[in-house]
Short mmCIF file of C-alpha atoms in Angstrom, two decimals:
data_model
loop_
_atom_site.label_atom_id
_atom_site.label_comp_id
_atom_site.label_asym_id
_atom_site.label_seq_id
_atom_site.Cartn_x
_atom_site.Cartn_y
_atom_site.Cartn_z
CA SER A 29 -16.64 -18.27 -111.54
CA GLN A 30 -18.94 -16.47 -114.29
CA GLN A 31 -18.99 -12.78 -114.46
CA GLY A 32 -22.10 -12.36 -116.14
CA GLU A 33 -25.85 -13.38 -115.20
CA GLU A 34 -28.47 -13.78 -117.51
CA ASP A 35 -32.04 -13.97 -117.11
CA PRO A 36 -34.45 -15.21 -117.85
CA GLN A 37 -32.94 -18.90 -117.86
CA ALA A 38 -35.29 -19.92 -120.24
CA LEU A 39 -37.87 -18.26 -122.27
CA SER A 40 -40.62 -19.50 -124.61
CA ILE A 41 -42.49 -17.50 -127.22
CA GLN A 42 -44.64 -17.50 -130.33
CA GLU A 43 -43.38 -16.86 -133.56
CA GLY A 44 -43.67 -13.11 -134.66
CA GLU A 45 -43.31 -12.25 -131.05
CA ASN A 46 -40.31 -10.23 -129.52
CA ALA A 47 -37.85 -11.91 -127.27
CA THR A 48 -35.84 -9.92 -124.61
CA MET A 49 -32.87 -11.41 -122.50
CA ASN A 50 -30.84 -9.57 -120.29
CA CYS A 51 -27.26 -9.69 -119.12
CA SER A 52 -25.51 -8.13 -115.83
CA TYR A 53 -21.69 -8.20 -115.12
CA LYS A 54 -19.50 -6.82 -112.24
CA THR A 55 -16.40 -5.37 -113.40
CA SER A 56 -15.32 -2.74 -116.11
CA ILE A 57 -15.50 -3.90 -119.64
CA ASN A 58 -13.91 -3.07 -123.05
CA ASN A 59 -16.88 -4.75 -124.82
CA LEU A 60 -19.90 -7.11 -124.31
CA GLN A 61 -20.61 -9.51 -126.95
CA TRP A 62 -23.65 -11.52 -127.61
CA TYR A 63 -23.42 -15.34 -129.02
CA ARG A 64 -25.85 -18.02 -130.23
CA GLN A 65 -25.39 -21.67 -129.78
CA ASN A 66 -27.51 -24.32 -131.61
CA SER A 67 -28.06 -27.54 -129.73
CA GLY A 68 -24.59 -27.71 -128.13
CA ARG A 69 -22.91 -27.04 -131.18
CA GLY A 70 -20.21 -24.35 -131.80
CA LEU A 71 -21.06 -20.52 -130.94
CA VAL A 72 -22.05 -17.73 -133.65
CA HIS A 73 -21.13 -14.11 -132.92
CA LEU A 74 -24.00 -12.02 -133.04
CA ILE A 75 -22.98 -8.67 -132.29
CA LEU A 76 -20.45 -6.75 -130.23
CA ILE A 77 -21.20 -3.28 -128.61
CA ARG A 78 -18.30 -1.48 -127.09
CA SER A 79 -18.08 0.36 -123.77
CA ASN A 80 -18.71 3.66 -124.96
CA GLU A 81 -21.70 2.68 -127.06
CA ARG A 82 -25.31 2.56 -125.93
CA GLU A 83 -27.08 0.86 -128.50
CA LYS A 84 -26.39 -1.18 -131.72
CA HIS A 85 -28.59 -2.86 -134.52
CA SER A 86 -28.13 -5.63 -136.68
CA GLY A 87 -30.86 -6.88 -138.51
CA ARG A 88 -33.45 -8.22 -136.09
CA LEU A 89 -31.07 -7.74 -133.30
CA ARG A 90 -31.05 -4.79 -130.96
CA VAL A 91 -28.48 -4.53 -128.14
CA THR A 92 -28.33 -2.18 -125.22
CA LEU A 93 -25.47 -1.45 -123.08
CA ASP A 94 -25.96 0.55 -119.68
CA THR A 95 -22.28 0.75 -118.20
CA SER A 96 -23.47 2.53 -115.11
CA LYS A 97 -25.85 -0.53 -114.46
CA LYS A 98 -23.46 -3.04 -115.62
CA SER A 99 -26.16 -4.61 -117.75
CA SER A 100 -27.09 -5.35 -121.34
CA SER A 101 -30.04 -6.50 -123.30
CA LEU A 102 -30.62 -8.37 -126.55
CA LEU A 103 -33.73 -7.90 -128.27
CA ILE A 104 -34.82 -10.29 -131.18
CA THR A 105 -37.74 -8.86 -132.99
CA ALA A 106 -40.26 -10.62 -135.08
CA SER A 107 -38.93 -14.06 -133.65
CA ARG A 108 -38.80 -17.26 -136.08
CA ALA A 109 -38.56 -20.78 -135.17
CA ALA A 110 -35.02 -20.80 -136.44
CA ASP A 111 -34.05 -18.21 -133.70
CA THR A 112 -34.72 -21.18 -131.05
CA ALA A 113 -31.10 -21.61 -129.44
CA SER A 114 -29.03 -20.76 -126.58
CA TYR A 115 -27.90 -17.21 -126.04
CA PHE A 116 -24.94 -15.93 -124.23
CA CYS A 117 -23.68 -12.79 -123.32
CA ALA A 118 -19.67 -12.38 -122.91
CA THR A 119 -17.73 -9.65 -121.53
CA ASP A 120 -14.41 -8.63 -122.30
CA ALA A 121 -13.16 -7.08 -119.05
CA VAL A 122 -10.64 -3.91 -118.81
CA THR A 123 -8.30 -6.28 -117.04
CA SER A 124 -8.89 -9.41 -118.79
CA GLY A 125 -6.39 -9.62 -121.27
CA SER A 126 -9.06 -10.19 -124.00
CA ARG A 127 -10.25 -13.27 -122.17
CA LEU A 128 -14.04 -13.62 -122.38
CA THR A 129 -16.38 -14.34 -119.62
CA PHE A 130 -19.54 -15.94 -120.22
CA GLY A 131 -22.97 -15.49 -118.87
CA GLU A 132 -25.02 -18.21 -117.84
CA GLY A 133 -27.13 -18.15 -121.02
CA THR A 134 -30.86 -18.04 -121.72
CA GLN A 135 -32.53 -21.14 -123.80
CA LEU A 136 -35.05 -19.49 -126.01
CA THR A 137 -37.83 -21.57 -127.69
CA VAL A 138 -39.89 -20.01 -130.38
CA ASN A 139 -43.05 -22.03 -130.87
CA PRO A 140 -44.52 -22.10 -134.71
CA SER B 23 -12.95 -12.85 -139.27
CA ALA B 24 -11.29 -15.97 -139.08
CA VAL B 25 -12.63 -19.54 -139.74
CA ILE B 26 -11.83 -22.05 -137.38
CA SER B 27 -11.47 -25.92 -138.02
CA GLN B 28 -11.91 -28.09 -135.16
CA LYS B 29 -11.56 -31.78 -135.06
CA PRO B 30 -12.54 -34.06 -133.84
CA SER B 31 -16.09 -33.12 -133.87
CA ARG B 32 -16.86 -35.92 -131.18
CA ASP B 33 -15.56 -38.93 -129.39
CA ILE B 34 -16.39 -41.56 -126.72
CA CYS B 35 -13.40 -42.29 -125.06
CA GLN B 36 -12.35 -44.72 -122.31
CA ARG B 37 -11.48 -43.46 -118.96
CA GLY B 38 -7.70 -42.98 -118.24
CA THR B 39 -7.18 -42.58 -121.82
CA SER B 40 -6.34 -39.12 -123.48
CA LEU B 41 -7.77 -37.09 -126.32
CA THR B 42 -5.83 -34.47 -128.33
CA ILE B 43 -8.40 -31.55 -129.82
CA GLN B 44 -6.82 -29.92 -132.66
CA CYS B 45 -7.74 -26.38 -134.00
CA GLN B 46 -6.62 -24.79 -137.27
CA VAL B 47 -7.17 -21.15 -138.23
CA ASP B 48 -7.43 -20.12 -141.65
CA SER B 49 -5.41 -16.86 -140.88
CA GLN B 50 -2.76 -15.62 -138.42
CA VAL B 51 -4.34 -14.45 -135.11
CA THR B 52 -2.87 -12.88 -132.09
CA MET B 53 -4.67 -14.98 -129.55
CA MET B 54 -6.13 -18.43 -129.04
CA PHE B 55 -8.43 -19.71 -126.10
CA TRP B 56 -9.76 -23.07 -125.13
CA TYR B 57 -13.18 -23.49 -123.39
CA ARG B 58 -15.17 -26.11 -121.56
CA GLN B 59 -18.76 -26.33 -121.72
CA GLN B 60 -20.18 -28.90 -119.15
CA PRO B 61 -23.79 -30.39 -120.00
CA GLY B 62 -26.14 -27.83 -119.81
CA GLN B 63 -24.12 -25.17 -118.58
CA SER B 64 -22.08 -22.13 -119.73
CA LEU B 65 -18.83 -21.78 -121.20
CA THR B 66 -15.52 -21.86 -118.94
CA LEU B 67 -12.05 -20.63 -119.74
CA ILE B 68 -9.63 -23.43 -119.34
CA ALA B 69 -6.56 -21.31 -120.76
CA THR B 70 -4.87 -18.88 -123.26
CA ALA B 71 -2.78 -20.79 -125.86
CA ASN B 72 0.21 -18.83 -126.19
CA GLN B 73 2.36 -19.03 -129.37
CA GLY B 74 5.87 -20.34 -128.70
CA SER B 75 5.55 -20.60 -124.82
CA GLU B 76 3.41 -22.52 -121.98
CA ALA B 77 -0.22 -21.96 -122.00
CA THR B 78 -1.70 -19.63 -119.15
CA TYR B 79 -4.22 -21.45 -117.10
CA GLU B 80 -7.26 -20.32 -115.47
CA SER B 81 -7.93 -21.12 -111.74
CA GLY B 82 -8.95 -24.65 -111.33
CA PHE B 83 -7.20 -26.10 -114.54
CA VAL B 84 -3.36 -27.24 -114.49
CA ILE B 85 -1.21 -28.13 -117.20
CA ASP B 86 -0.95 -32.12 -116.32
CA LYS B 87 -4.72 -32.56 -117.04
CA PHE B 88 -4.94 -30.08 -119.77
CA PRO B 89 -1.58 -29.59 -122.05
CA ILE B 90 -2.11 -27.11 -124.46
CA SER B 91 0.50 -26.41 -127.41
CA ARG B 92 0.64 -23.76 -129.91
CA PRO B 93 3.44 -24.06 -132.34
CA ASN B 94 2.55 -20.93 -134.50
CA LEU B 95 -0.13 -18.33 -134.90
CA THR B 96 -2.55 -20.72 -136.96
CA PHE B 97 -2.54 -23.93 -134.69
CA SER B 98 -3.41 -25.19 -131.53
CA THR B 99 -4.11 -28.35 -129.59
CA LEU B 100 -5.66 -29.36 -126.37
CA THR B 101 -5.40 -32.47 -124.62
CA VAL B 102 -7.68 -33.94 -122.06
CA SER B 103 -5.44 -36.34 -120.21
CA ASN B 104 -6.23 -39.36 -117.93
CA MET B 105 -9.78 -38.85 -118.66
CA SER B 106 -12.61 -39.60 -116.20
CA PRO B 107 -16.57 -39.65 -116.86
CA GLU B 108 -16.19 -35.84 -115.23
CA ASP B 109 -14.52 -34.51 -118.17
CA SER B 110 -17.44 -35.11 -120.33
CA SER B 111 -18.35 -31.93 -121.65
CA ILE B 112 -17.91 -29.74 -125.25
CA TYR B 113 -14.53 -28.41 -125.60
CA LEU B 114 -14.23 -25.28 -127.92
CA CYS B 115 -11.43 -23.26 -129.40
CA SER B 116 -11.76 -19.72 -130.09
CA ALA B 117 -9.25 -17.21 -132.15
CA ALA B 118 -9.25 -13.49 -131.43
CA GLU B 119 -8.12 -10.33 -133.42
CA PRO B 120 -8.93 -7.53 -131.23
CA GLN B 121 -10.07 -5.12 -134.01
CA TYR B 122 -12.05 -7.81 -135.81
CA GLY B 123 -13.29 -9.75 -132.79
CA TYR B 124 -13.84 -13.43 -131.90
CA THR B 125 -14.42 -16.81 -133.81
CA PHE B 126 -15.28 -20.13 -132.09
CA GLY B 127 -14.35 -23.74 -133.55
CA SER B 128 -17.59 -26.06 -133.92
CA GLY B 129 -16.81 -27.78 -130.92
CA THR B 130 -15.64 -31.41 -129.87
CA ARG B 131 -18.21 -33.40 -127.87
CA LEU B 132 -16.48 -35.77 -125.63
CA THR B 133 -18.09 -38.44 -123.88
CA VAL B 134 -15.85 -40.65 -121.19
CA VAL B 135 -17.35 -44.02 -120.42
#
């Protein structure tokens, strides 16, 4: 079964607004990763945050990790229509042997 | 990070037949994985492809249905055997180097009719 749960399942915003997606997981992790998928194509790696990190930035992306709550959030600032995609979190659990477990995903729609 | 070439990108197959999906990585990688993504859903790990030995399958997946090969550190195949419409999904391979992260192939969209 999927370890991660994401909310919201779907998010629709206007261009220029910020989008926040949340991910929760159940077991101890080595790291948590966020991926983007356009229209059922391959996954694009966005950002990796290690268990000893609390916040990470990459361009318009900001990821936070709270290991005490077993949760993470992905913030996309100043969104663009091209950000429209599905976003997935994935956890590398301590006992997983580098196998990733994916959350259910958030479908983000950015309206021009 | 590694670059993966996955083929075919899509196929429409008759039920009862088999399809083999290939992934070629442009550098040697420690680990390779195969995932399935059913329509509208997230990714589910099928198996870890082990170089030179049998793949390690996740619960619910068996070797007879999804035989996997990994003859070297840059190449792996997944076969979907005796297909039924329920096998219609996107299949993705992934390569991992723990210090560099993970890369995914572009996926194979399989439709079984």
